[in-house]
């Protein structure tokens, strides 16, 4: 039979000197602080973001205690000759993992570049369509139109085929790399000591997200990013060659100066349209974010997580209203800062578009002036603008190169996990192998402590003998 010891609201009970509730709450807070301090000390992260420079798998990011033997990967996977860790960066190690897909990567680059050359050539032929319509021989208009239509159809077919082949080889190489990275990543997790998983940063959710999200990001370095570079080289290179060959060297120099600025502006436009902010990029890279909007959003998300994970404690302490008000306040702050960012973003979006229009206008004015002076024809003056349209596809994707740095960082953390070798490697075949096993187990004078609590000995001189066929269960205070 129970009895009521104290009554009152949460604030009243906590503030009551010598109260039973106040004493329990104080002890709970002290225990929580001790647990957090112990975990932070073991993880070496001082309670920081699990995606910080120490990585989502904190213990795996320390330098490897021993290098892998030549020709061995220790994970029971397909053998890939390891590269010297100290001499090679993430990119070269990724290429080493894809050595069996080198032909696929090469064909992907060639087809991607060729696919972006076709549109530039096709849009140049549009200038000849203008000549046929407005300055050509009326008696040859039909035959010229059929000829140009045939050319454009051939270019369209070739471009479609090139993009198809590029996508196929991209997917083939990317799928192979993803499978290797995930297999090796999972194998590296399984080979770790049990204490590795006692660290909060190495929880099931963190490790699952790490292998799912980071591996996909790492894959883009030698697939999507390399594909984009090939498209930029093919598209912009063909634009400059056509302008120099078919128009004039004066316009070639002008567009050599404009294209880098144009690429920067298009990249900024892509970021504005996608809504990607500097704060989100920092968070994706594991860096600490201090902006008010991001902190407010994080605070709201934290309130949800704490309330859901500790819903029984929340209900027992009648804290539902407290968490609701905290969430509403954080959401209101995030909305207020979001409106401010929308105004600033809209202004710079309009500014970059204005600069883009000014650049195009200046180049067109200069081209018309050259035509007026008789240096080039009117068709040659208009051609650069039409040809540039063919390079818009890779230019619009230019903003994606901004994620290359974070992808390389993710690759470094992933390879650090691969290189983490525990004291007892369950995948290793080194050491002595008994000729026969009787099934009898004996341990003597075992001294053991968990990494998260090194000062607390779980076993101190513990000995045990288990006979063959005997079932023994070890039970401690927590299970």
CSV table of C-alpha atoms in Angstrom, one decimal:
chain,number,residue,atom,x,y,z
A,1,UNK,CA,0.0,0.0,0.0
A,2,UNK,CA,1.4,3.4,-1.0
A,3,UNK,CA,0.9,6.8,0.4
A,4,UNK,CA,1.3,10.3,-0.9
A,5,UNK,CA,4.5,11.9,0.5
A,6,UNK,CA,4.4,15.3,-1.3
A,7,UNK,CA,2.0,17.3,-3.5
A,8,UNK,CA,2.6,20.3,-5.8
A,9,UNK,CA,3.7,21.3,-9.2
A,10,UNK,CA,7.1,20.5,-10.6
A,11,UNK,CA,8.6,23.9,-9.7
A,12,UNK,CA,7.2,23.7,-6.2
A,13,UNK,CA,8.5,20.2,-5.5
A,14,UNK,CA,12.0,20.9,-7.0
A,15,UNK,CA,12.4,24.1,-5.0
A,16,UNK,CA,11.2,22.6,-1.7
A,17,UNK,CA,14.3,22.2,0.7
A,18,UNK,CA,14.9,18.7,1.9
A,19,UNK,CA,11.9,17.4,-0.1
A,20,UNK,CA,11.9,13.8,-1.3
A,21,UNK,CA,11.2,14.8,-4.9
A,22,UNK,CA,13.9,17.5,-4.9
A,23,UNK,CA,16.4,15.0,-3.6
A,24,UNK,CA,15.6,12.4,-6.2
A,25,UNK,CA,15.7,15.0,-9.0
A,26,UNK,CA,19.1,16.3,-7.8
A,27,UNK,CA,20.5,12.8,-7.7
A,28,UNK,CA,19.2,12.1,-11.2
A,29,UNK,CA,20.9,15.2,-12.5
A,30,UNK,CA,24.2,14.3,-10.9
A,31,UNK,CA,24.1,10.8,-12.3
A,32,UNK,CA,23.3,12.2,-15.8
A,33,UNK,CA,26.2,14.6,-15.6
A,34,UNK,CA,28.6,11.8,-14.6
A,35,UNK,CA,27.4,9.6,-17.4
A,36,UNK,CA,27.8,12.4,-20.0
A,37,UNK,CA,31.3,13.3,-18.7
A,38,UNK,CA,32.4,9.7,-18.8
A,39,UNK,CA,31.1,9.2,-22.3
A,40,UNK,CA,32.6,12.5,-23.5
A,41,UNK,CA,35.9,11.6,-22.0
A,42,UNK,CA,36.0,8.1,-23.6
A,43,UNK,CA,34.9,9.5,-27.0
A,44,UNK,CA,37.3,12.4,-26.9
A,45,UNK,CA,34.6,14.6,-28.3
A,46,UNK,CA,33.5,16.6,-25.2
A,47,UNK,CA,29.9,16.0,-26.0
A,48,UNK,CA,30.2,17.6,-29.4
A,49,UNK,CA,28.3,16.8,-32.6
A,50,UNK,CA,28.7,13.2,-33.6
A,51,UNK,CA,29.4,14.3,-37.2
A,52,UNK,CA,32.3,16.6,-36.2
A,53,UNK,CA,35.9,16.2,-37.2
A,54,UNK,CA,36.2,13.2,-34.8
A,55,UNK,CA,33.5,11.5,-36.9
A,56,UNK,CA,30.3,9.6,-36.4
A,57,UNK,CA,32.4,6.7,-35.4
A,58,UNK,CA,34.6,8.5,-32.9
A,59,UNK,CA,36.8,5.6,-31.9
A,60,UNK,CA,37.5,4.7,-35.5
A,61,UNK,CA,39.0,8.0,-36.4
A,62,UNK,CA,42.2,7.6,-34.4
A,63,UNK,CA,45.4,6.7,-36.4
A,64,UNK,CA,45.5,2.9,-37.1
A,65,UNK,CA,47.8,1.1,-34.6
A,66,UNK,CA,49.0,-1.2,-37.3
A,67,UNK,CA,49.0,-1.2,-41.0
A,68,UNK,CA,47.4,-3.9,-43.1
A,69,UNK,CA,49.6,-6.6,-44.5
A,70,UNK,CA,50.3,-6.6,-48.2
A,71,UNK,CA,47.6,-8.4,-50.2
A,72,UNK,CA,45.2,-8.7,-47.2
A,73,UNK,CA,42.2,-6.7,-46.3
A,74,UNK,CA,41.2,-8.8,-43.2
A,75,UNK,CA,37.5,-8.6,-44.0
A,76,UNK,CA,36.9,-11.7,-46.0
A,77,UNK,CA,36.0,-9.6,-49.0
A,78,UNK,CA,37.3,-9.5,-52.6
A,79,UNK,CA,41.1,-8.7,-52.4
A,80,UNK,CA,42.1,-5.2,-53.4
A,81,UNK,CA,45.8,-4.3,-53.0
A,82,UNK,CA,46.0,-1.7,-50.2
A,83,UNK,CA,47.6,1.6,-51.0
A,84,UNK,CA,50.1,3.3,-48.6
A,85,UNK,CA,48.0,5.2,-46.1
A,86,UNK,CA,50.5,7.9,-45.4
A,87,UNK,CA,51.2,8.7,-49.1
A,88,UNK,CA,47.7,8.5,-50.7
A,89,UNK,CA,44.7,10.6,-50.1
A,90,UNK,CA,41.0,9.5,-50.2
A,91,UNK,CA,40.7,10.1,-54.0
A,92,UNK,CA,43.6,7.8,-54.9
A,93,UNK,CA,42.3,5.2,-52.5
A,94,UNK,CA,38.9,5.4,-54.1
A,95,UNK,CA,40.4,5.0,-57.5
A,96,UNK,CA,42.3,2.0,-56.2
A,97,UNK,CA,39.1,0.4,-55.1
A,98,UNK,CA,37.7,1.0,-58.6
A,99,UNK,CA,40.7,-0.4,-60.4
A,100,UNK,CA,38.4,-3.1,-61.8
A,101,UNK,CA,36.0,-0.5,-63.2
A,102,UNK,CA,38.7,1.7,-64.8
A,103,UNK,CA,37.3,1.1,-68.2
A,104,UNK,CA,33.8,2.1,-67.1
A,105,UNK,CA,35.1,5.4,-65.6
A,106,UNK,CA,37.0,6.2,-68.7
A,107,UNK,CA,34.0,5.5,-71.0
A,108,UNK,CA,31.8,7.5,-68.6
A,109,UNK,CA,34.1,10.5,-69.0
A,110,UNK,CA,34.3,10.2,-72.8
A,111,UNK,CA,30.6,9.9,-73.3
A,112,UNK,CA,29.8,12.7,-70.8
A,113,UNK,CA,32.1,15.1,-72.6
A,114,UNK,CA,30.8,14.1,-76.0
A,115,UNK,CA,27.2,14.4,-74.8
A,116,UNK,CA,27.7,18.1,-74.0
A,117,UNK,CA,29.5,18.8,-77.2
A,118,UNK,CA,26.4,17.8,-79.3
A,119,UNK,CA,24.1,20.5,-78.0
A,120,UNK,CA,26.6,23.3,-78.7
A,121,UNK,CA,27.0,22.1,-82.3
A,122,UNK,CA,23.3,21.8,-82.6
A,123,UNK,CA,22.6,25.3,-81.4
A,124,UNK,CA,25.2,26.6,-83.8
A,125,UNK,CA,23.3,25.0,-86.7
A,126,UNK,CA,20.3,27.2,-85.6
A,127,UNK,CA,22.2,30.2,-87.0
A,128,UNK,CA,22.3,28.4,-90.4
A,129,UNK,CA,18.5,28.0,-90.0
A,130,UNK,CA,18.2,31.8,-89.7
A,131,UNK,CA,20.3,32.2,-92.8
A,132,UNK,CA,18.0,29.8,-94.7
A,133,UNK,CA,14.9,31.6,-93.5
A,134,UNK,CA,16.0,35.2,-93.9
A,135,UNK,CA,18.9,35.3,-96.3
A,136,UNK,CA,19.0,32.2,-98.3
A,137,UNK,CA,18.0,31.3,-101.8
A,138,UNK,CA,14.2,30.7,-101.9
A,139,UNK,CA,14.6,28.0,-104.5
A,140,UNK,CA,16.9,26.0,-102.2
A,141,UNK,CA,15.0,26.7,-99.0
A,142,UNK,CA,13.3,23.2,-99.0
A,143,UNK,CA,16.5,21.2,-99.6
A,144,UNK,CA,18.5,23.3,-97.1
A,145,UNK,CA,15.8,22.9,-94.5
A,146,UNK,CA,15.8,19.1,-95.0
A,147,UNK,CA,19.6,19.0,-94.8
A,148,UNK,CA,19.7,21.0,-91.6
A,149,UNK,CA,16.9,19.0,-90.1
A,150,UNK,CA,18.8,15.8,-90.8
A,151,UNK,CA,21.9,17.2,-89.1
A,152,UNK,CA,20.0,18.2,-86.0
A,153,UNK,CA,18.3,14.8,-85.9
A,154,UNK,CA,21.6,13.0,-86.1
A,155,UNK,CA,23.1,15.3,-83.3
A,156,UNK,CA,20.0,14.7,-81.2
A,157,UNK,CA,20.3,11.0,-81.6
A,158,UNK,CA,24.0,10.9,-80.9
A,159,UNK,CA,23.5,13.2,-77.8
A,160,UNK,CA,20.8,10.9,-76.4
A,161,UNK,CA,23.0,7.8,-77.0
A,162,UNK,CA,26.0,9.5,-75.3
A,163,UNK,CA,24.0,10.5,-72.2
A,164,UNK,CA,22.5,7.0,-72.0
A,165,UNK,CA,26.0,5.4,-72.2
A,166,UNK,CA,27.4,7.9,-69.7
A,167,UNK,CA,24.5,7.2,-67.2
A,168,UNK,CA,25.0,3.4,-67.6
A,169,UNK,CA,28.8,3.4,-67.0
A,170,UNK,CA,28.2,5.9,-64.1
A,171,UNK,CA,25.7,3.7,-62.5
A,172,UNK,CA,27.8,0.5,-63.0
A,173,UNK,CA,30.9,2.0,-61.5
A,174,UNK,CA,28.9,3.7,-58.7
A,175,UNK,CA,27.0,0.6,-57.7
A,176,UNK,CA,30.2,-1.5,-57.6
A,177,UNK,CA,32.0,1.1,-55.4
A,178,UNK,CA,29.0,1.4,-53.1
A,179,UNK,CA,28.9,-2.3,-52.5
A,180,UNK,CA,32.6,-2.4,-51.7
A,181,UNK,CA,32.4,0.5,-49.3
A,182,UNK,CA,29.4,-0.8,-47.4
A,183,UNK,CA,30.8,-4.4,-47.2
A,184,UNK,CA,34.1,-3.1,-45.9
A,185,UNK,CA,32.5,-0.6,-43.6
A,186,UNK,CA,30.2,-3.3,-42.1
A,187,UNK,CA,33.1,-5.7,-41.8
A,188,UNK,CA,35.2,-3.0,-40.1
A,189,UNK,CA,32.3,-2.5,-37.6
A,190,UNK,CA,32.0,-6.2,-36.8
A,191,UNK,CA,35.7,-6.5,-36.1
A,192,UNK,CA,35.8,-3.8,-33.4
A,193,UNK,CA,36.0,-4.5,-29.7
A,194,UNK,CA,32.7,-4.5,-27.7
A,195,UNK,CA,33.8,-1.3,-26.0
A,196,UNK,CA,33.7,0.5,-29.3
A,197,UNK,CA,29.9,0.3,-29.3
A,198,UNK,CA,29.7,1.6,-25.7
A,199,UNK,CA,30.5,5.1,-27.0
A,200,UNK,CA,27.4,7.2,-27.5
A,201,UNK,CA,28.7,8.4,-30.9
A,202,UNK,CA,28.8,4.8,-32.0
A,203,UNK,CA,25.1,4.0,-31.4
A,204,UNK,CA,23.1,1.8,-33.8
A,205,UNK,CA,21.4,4.8,-35.3
A,206,UNK,CA,24.6,6.7,-35.8
A,207,UNK,CA,26.4,3.8,-37.4
A,208,UNK,CA,23.5,2.9,-39.6
A,209,UNK,CA,23.2,6.5,-40.9
A,210,UNK,CA,27.0,6.6,-41.4
A,211,UNK,CA,27.1,3.6,-43.7
A,212,UNK,CA,23.9,4.7,-45.5
A,213,UNK,CA,24.5,8.4,-46.0
A,214,UNK,CA,28.3,8.8,-46.0
A,215,UNK,CA,28.9,5.9,-48.4
A,216,UNK,CA,26.5,7.5,-50.9
A,217,UNK,CA,28.3,10.8,-50.6
A,218,UNK,CA,31.7,9.2,-51.0
A,219,UNK,CA,30.6,7.4,-54.1
A,220,UNK,CA,29.9,10.8,-55.8
A,221,UNK,CA,33.6,11.7,-55.9
A,222,UNK,CA,34.5,9.3,-58.7
A,223,UNK,CA,31.1,9.1,-60.3
A,224,UNK,CA,28.8,12.1,-60.2
A,225,UNK,CA,31.5,14.7,-59.6
A,226,UNK,CA,33.8,13.2,-62.2
A,227,UNK,CA,30.9,13.0,-64.6
A,228,UNK,CA,30.1,16.7,-64.0
A,229,UNK,CA,33.7,17.7,-64.6
A,230,UNK,CA,33.7,15.9,-67.9
A,231,UNK,CA,30.4,17.6,-68.9
A,232,UNK,CA,31.8,21.0,-68.0
A,233,UNK,CA,35.0,20.4,-70.1
A,234,UNK,CA,33.0,19.1,-73.0
A,235,UNK,CA,30.3,21.8,-73.0
A,236,UNK,CA,32.4,24.9,-72.3
A,237,UNK,CA,35.3,23.6,-74.4
A,238,UNK,CA,33.1,23.1,-77.4
A,239,UNK,CA,31.6,26.6,-76.9
A,240,UNK,CA,35.0,28.3,-77.0
A,241,UNK,CA,36.2,26.2,-80.0
A,242,UNK,CA,33.1,27.0,-82.0
A,243,UNK,CA,33.4,30.7,-81.2
A,244,UNK,CA,37.1,30.8,-82.2
A,245,UNK,CA,36.5,28.7,-85.3
A,246,UNK,CA,33.3,30.0,-86.6
A,247,UNK,CA,33.0,33.6,-85.2
A,248,UNK,CA,36.1,35.6,-84.4
A,249,UNK,CA,39.1,35.7,-82.1
A,250,UNK,CA,37.8,39.0,-80.5
A,251,UNK,CA,34.6,37.3,-79.3
A,252,UNK,CA,36.7,34.3,-78.2
A,253,UNK,CA,38.7,36.5,-75.8
A,254,UNK,CA,35.6,38.2,-74.5
A,255,UNK,CA,33.9,34.9,-73.7
A,256,UNK,CA,37.1,33.5,-72.2
A,257,UNK,CA,36.7,36.3,-69.7
A,258,UNK,CA,33.0,36.0,-69.2
A,259,UNK,CA,32.6,32.2,-68.8
A,260,UNK,CA,34.3,31.9,-65.4
A,261,UNK,CA,32.1,34.7,-64.0
A,262,UNK,CA,29.1,33.1,-65.7
A,263,UNK,CA,29.9,29.8,-64.1
A,264,UNK,CA,30.2,31.3,-60.7
A,265,UNK,CA,26.9,33.1,-61.1
A,266,UNK,CA,25.1,30.0,-62.3
A,267,UNK,CA,26.5,28.0,-59.4
A,268,UNK,CA,25.1,30.7,-57.0
A,269,UNK,CA,21.8,30.7,-58.7
A,270,UNK,CA,21.6,26.9,-58.3
A,271,UNK,CA,22.3,27.2,-54.6
A,272,UNK,CA,19.7,29.9,-54.2
A,273,UNK,CA,17.1,27.8,-56.0
A,274,UNK,CA,17.9,24.6,-54.1
A,275,UNK,CA,17.7,26.4,-50.7
A,276,UNK,CA,21.1,25.2,-49.7
A,277,UNK,CA,22.6,27.5,-47.0
A,278,UNK,CA,26.1,27.8,-45.5
A,279,UNK,CA,24.7,26.5,-42.2
A,280,UNK,CA,23.4,23.3,-43.8
A,281,UNK,CA,26.7,22.7,-45.6
A,282,UNK,CA,28.6,23.1,-42.3
A,283,UNK,CA,26.2,20.7,-40.5
A,284,UNK,CA,26.7,18.2,-43.4
A,285,UNK,CA,30.4,18.5,-43.0
A,286,UNK,CA,30.2,18.0,-39.2
A,287,UNK,CA,31.2,21.5,-38.3
A,288,UNK,CA,29.7,23.5,-35.5
A,289,UNK,CA,27.0,25.9,-36.6
A,290,UNK,CA,26.3,29.0,-34.5
A,291,UNK,CA,23.7,30.9,-36.6
A,292,UNK,CA,20.5,31.8,-34.8
A,293,UNK,CA,18.2,30.2,-37.3
A,294,UNK,CA,20.0,26.9,-37.3
A,295,UNK,CA,20.3,26.9,-33.5
A,296,UNK,CA,16.5,27.6,-33.2
A,297,UNK,CA,15.7,24.7,-35.6
A,298,UNK,CA,18.1,22.4,-33.7
A,299,UNK,CA,16.5,23.4,-30.4
A,300,UNK,CA,13.1,22.5,-31.7
A,301,UNK,CA,14.3,19.2,-33.0
A,302,UNK,CA,16.0,18.5,-29.7
A,303,UNK,CA,12.8,19.2,-27.8
A,304,UNK,CA,11.0,16.5,-29.9
A,305,UNK,CA,13.8,14.0,-29.4
A,306,UNK,CA,14.0,14.5,-25.6
A,307,UNK,CA,10.2,14.4,-25.2
A,308,UNK,CA,9.7,11.2,-27.3
A,309,UNK,CA,12.7,9.3,-25.9
A,310,UNK,CA,11.8,10.2,-22.4
A,311,UNK,CA,8.0,10.3,-22.7
A,312,UNK,CA,7.5,8.2,-19.5
A,313,UNK,CA,9.7,10.6,-17.5
A,314,UNK,CA,7.9,13.6,-19.1
A,315,UNK,CA,4.5,12.2,-18.2
A,316,UNK,CA,5.5,11.3,-14.7
A,317,UNK,CA,6.8,14.8,-14.0
A,318,UNK,CA,3.9,16.5,-15.8
A,319,UNK,CA,6.3,18.2,-18.2
A,320,UNK,CA,4.1,18.0,-21.3
A,321,UNK,CA,3.3,21.7,-21.3
A,322,UNK,CA,6.9,22.7,-20.6
A,323,UNK,CA,8.1,20.8,-23.7
A,324,UNK,CA,5.3,22.1,-25.8
A,325,UNK,CA,6.0,25.7,-25.0
A,326,UNK,CA,9.7,25.2,-25.6
A,327,UNK,CA,9.1,23.7,-29.0
A,328,UNK,CA,6.7,26.5,-30.0
A,329,UNK,CA,9.2,29.1,-28.9
A,330,UNK,CA,12.0,27.5,-30.9
A,331,UNK,CA,9.8,27.1,-34.0
A,332,UNK,CA,8.7,30.7,-33.8
A,333,UNK,CA,12.4,31.8,-33.6
A,334,UNK,CA,13.3,29.6,-36.6
A,335,UNK,CA,10.4,31.1,-38.6
A,336,UNK,CA,11.4,34.7,-37.8
A,337,UNK,CA,15.0,34.1,-38.8
A,338,UNK,CA,13.8,32.2,-41.9
A,339,UNK,CA,11.9,35.3,-43.1
A,340,UNK,CA,14.9,37.4,-42.6
A,341,UNK,CA,17.1,35.0,-44.6
A,342,UNK,CA,14.4,34.9,-47.3
A,343,UNK,CA,14.7,38.7,-47.8
A,344,UNK,CA,18.5,38.6,-47.9
A,345,UNK,CA,18.5,35.6,-50.3
A,346,UNK,CA,16.0,37.2,-52.6
A,347,UNK,CA,18.1,40.3,-52.8
A,348,UNK,CA,21.3,38.5,-53.7
A,349,UNK,CA,19.3,36.2,-56.1
A,350,UNK,CA,18.1,39.3,-58.0
A,351,UNK,CA,21.6,40.8,-57.9
A,352,UNK,CA,23.3,37.8,-59.4
A,353,UNK,CA,20.6,37.6,-62.1
A,354,UNK,CA,21.1,41.3,-62.9
A,355,UNK,CA,24.9,40.8,-63.2
A,356,UNK,CA,24.2,37.9,-65.5
A,357,UNK,CA,22.0,39.9,-67.8
A,358,UNK,CA,24.6,42.8,-67.8
A,359,UNK,CA,27.4,40.4,-68.9
A,360,UNK,CA,25.3,38.9,-71.7
A,361,UNK,CA,24.2,42.4,-72.8
A,362,UNK,CA,27.7,43.8,-72.9
A,363,UNK,CA,29.0,40.8,-74.9
A,364,UNK,CA,26.1,41.1,-77.4
A,365,UNK,CA,26.6,44.9,-77.7
A,366,UNK,CA,30.3,44.3,-78.6
A,367,UNK,CA,29.4,41.6,-81.1
A,368,UNK,CA,26.9,43.9,-82.8
A,369,UNK,CA,29.5,46.6,-82.9
A,370,UNK,CA,32.0,44.2,-84.6
A,371,UNK,CA,29.3,43.4,-87.1
A,372,UNK,CA,28.6,47.1,-87.7
A,373,UNK,CA,32.3,47.6,-88.4
A,374,UNK,CA,32.3,44.8,-91.0
A,375,UNK,CA,34.6,42.6,-89.0
A,376,UNK,CA,32.1,39.8,-88.5
A,377,UNK,CA,28.6,39.1,-89.9
A,378,UNK,CA,25.4,39.5,-88.0
A,379,UNK,CA,25.1,35.7,-87.8
A,380,UNK,CA,28.5,35.4,-86.3
A,381,UNK,CA,27.5,38.0,-83.7
A,382,UNK,CA,24.5,36.1,-82.7
A,383,UNK,CA,26.1,32.6,-82.7
A,384,UNK,CA,27.9,32.8,-79.3
A,385,UNK,CA,24.7,33.4,-77.4
A,386,UNK,CA,23.0,30.4,-79.2
A,387,UNK,CA,26.0,28.2,-78.8
A,388,UNK,CA,26.2,29.0,-75.1
A,389,UNK,CA,22.7,27.6,-74.6
A,390,UNK,CA,24.1,24.2,-75.4
A,391,UNK,CA,26.4,24.4,-72.3
A,392,UNK,CA,23.6,25.4,-69.9
A,393,UNK,CA,23.1,21.8,-68.7
A,394,UNK,CA,26.5,21.5,-67.1
A,395,UNK,CA,26.5,25.1,-66.0
A,396,UNK,CA,23.3,24.6,-64.0
A,397,UNK,CA,24.9,21.7,-62.3
A,398,UNK,CA,28.0,23.7,-61.3
A,399,UNK,CA,26.8,24.3,-57.8
A,400,UNK,CA,27.1,20.5,-57.1
A,401,UNK,CA,30.9,20.8,-57.1
A,402,UNK,CA,30.6,22.6,-53.8
A,403,UNK,CA,29.8,19.3,-52.1
A,404,UNK,CA,33.1,17.8,-53.2
A,405,UNK,CA,34.9,19.0,-50.1
A,406,UNK,CA,32.4,17.4,-47.7
A,407,UNK,CA,32.5,14.2,-49.8
A,408,UNK,CA,36.3,14.0,-49.5
A,409,UNK,CA,35.9,14.6,-45.7
A,410,UNK,CA,33.4,11.7,-45.5
A,411,UNK,CA,35.8,9.5,-47.4
A,412,UNK,CA,38.6,10.3,-45.0
A,413,UNK,CA,36.4,9.3,-42.0
A,414,UNK,CA,35.3,6.2,-43.8
A,415,UNK,CA,38.9,5.1,-44.6
A,416,UNK,CA,39.8,5.8,-41.0
A,417,UNK,CA,37.2,3.3,-39.9
A,418,UNK,CA,38.6,0.8,-42.4
A,419,UNK,CA,42.1,1.3,-40.9
A,420,UNK,CA,41.0,0.9,-37.3
A,421,UNK,CA,42.4,-2.4,-36.1
A,422,UNK,CA,41.3,-3.7,-32.7
A,423,UNK,CA,43.6,-5.6,-30.3
A,424,UNK,CA,41.7,-8.8,-31.0
A,425,UNK,CA,40.6,-8.9,-34.7
A,426,UNK,CA,37.9,-11.5,-35.2
A,427,UNK,CA,38.5,-11.4,-39.0
A,428,UNK,CA,42.2,-12.1,-38.8
A,429,UNK,CA,43.6,-15.5,-39.7
A,430,UNK,CA,47.0,-14.8,-38.0
A,431,UNK,CA,48.1,-16.7,-34.9
A,432,UNK,CA,48.0,-20.3,-33.8
A,433,UNK,CA,45.1,-22.7,-34.6
A,434,UNK,CA,44.4,-25.5,-32.2
A,435,UNK,CA,44.5,-29.0,-33.8
A,436,UNK,CA,41.5,-30.2,-31.8
A,437,UNK,CA,38.9,-28.5,-29.6
A,438,UNK,CA,37.5,-30.3,-26.5
A,439,UNK,CA,35.0,-27.7,-25.6
A,440,UNK,CA,36.4,-27.0,-22.1
A,441,UNK,CA,36.8,-23.3,-21.2
A,442,UNK,CA,38.8,-21.8,-18.4
A,443,UNK,CA,39.7,-18.2,-17.5
A,444,UNK,CA,42.0,-17.2,-14.7
A,445,UNK,CA,42.5,-13.9,-12.8
A,446,UNK,CA,40.6,-11.8,-15.4
A,447,UNK,CA,40.8,-8.0,-14.8
A,448,UNK,CA,38.3,-6.1,-17.0
A,449,UNK,CA,36.7,-2.6,-17.2
A,450,UNK,CA,34.6,-1.1,-19.9
A,451,UNK,CA,36.3,1.7,-21.9
A,452,UNK,CA,33.5,4.2,-20.9
A,453,UNK,CA,34.3,3.5,-17.2
A,454,UNK,CA,37.9,2.5,-16.9
A,455,UNK,CA,38.1,3.1,-13.2
A,456,UNK,CA,35.2,0.8,-12.4
A,457,UNK,CA,36.5,-2.8,-12.6
A,458,UNK,CA,33.8,-5.2,-13.6
A,459,UNK,CA,36.1,-8.2,-13.1
A,460,UNK,CA,39.0,-8.1,-10.6
A,461,UNK,CA,40.8,-11.4,-10.4
A,462,UNK,CA,37.9,-13.3,-11.8
A,463,UNK,CA,38.3,-17.1,-12.6
A,464,UNK,CA,35.9,-19.5,-14.2
A,465,UNK,CA,35.9,-23.1,-15.5
A,466,UNK,CA,33.2,-24.4,-17.8
A,467,UNK,CA,33.1,-28.1,-18.7
A,468,UNK,CA,32.3,-29.4,-22.2
A,469,UNK,CA,28.5,-29.5,-22.8
A,470,UNK,CA,27.9,-27.3,-19.7
A,471,UNK,CA,25.7,-24.2,-20.1
A,472,UNK,CA,26.8,-21.2,-17.9
A,473,UNK,CA,25.3,-17.7,-17.8
A,474,UNK,CA,27.2,-14.7,-16.3
A,475,UNK,CA,24.9,-12.3,-14.6
A,476,UNK,CA,25.8,-8.8,-13.3
A,477,UNK,CA,24.0,-5.9,-11.8
A,478,UNK,CA,22.7,-4.7,-15.1
A,479,UNK,CA,22.0,-8.1,-16.7
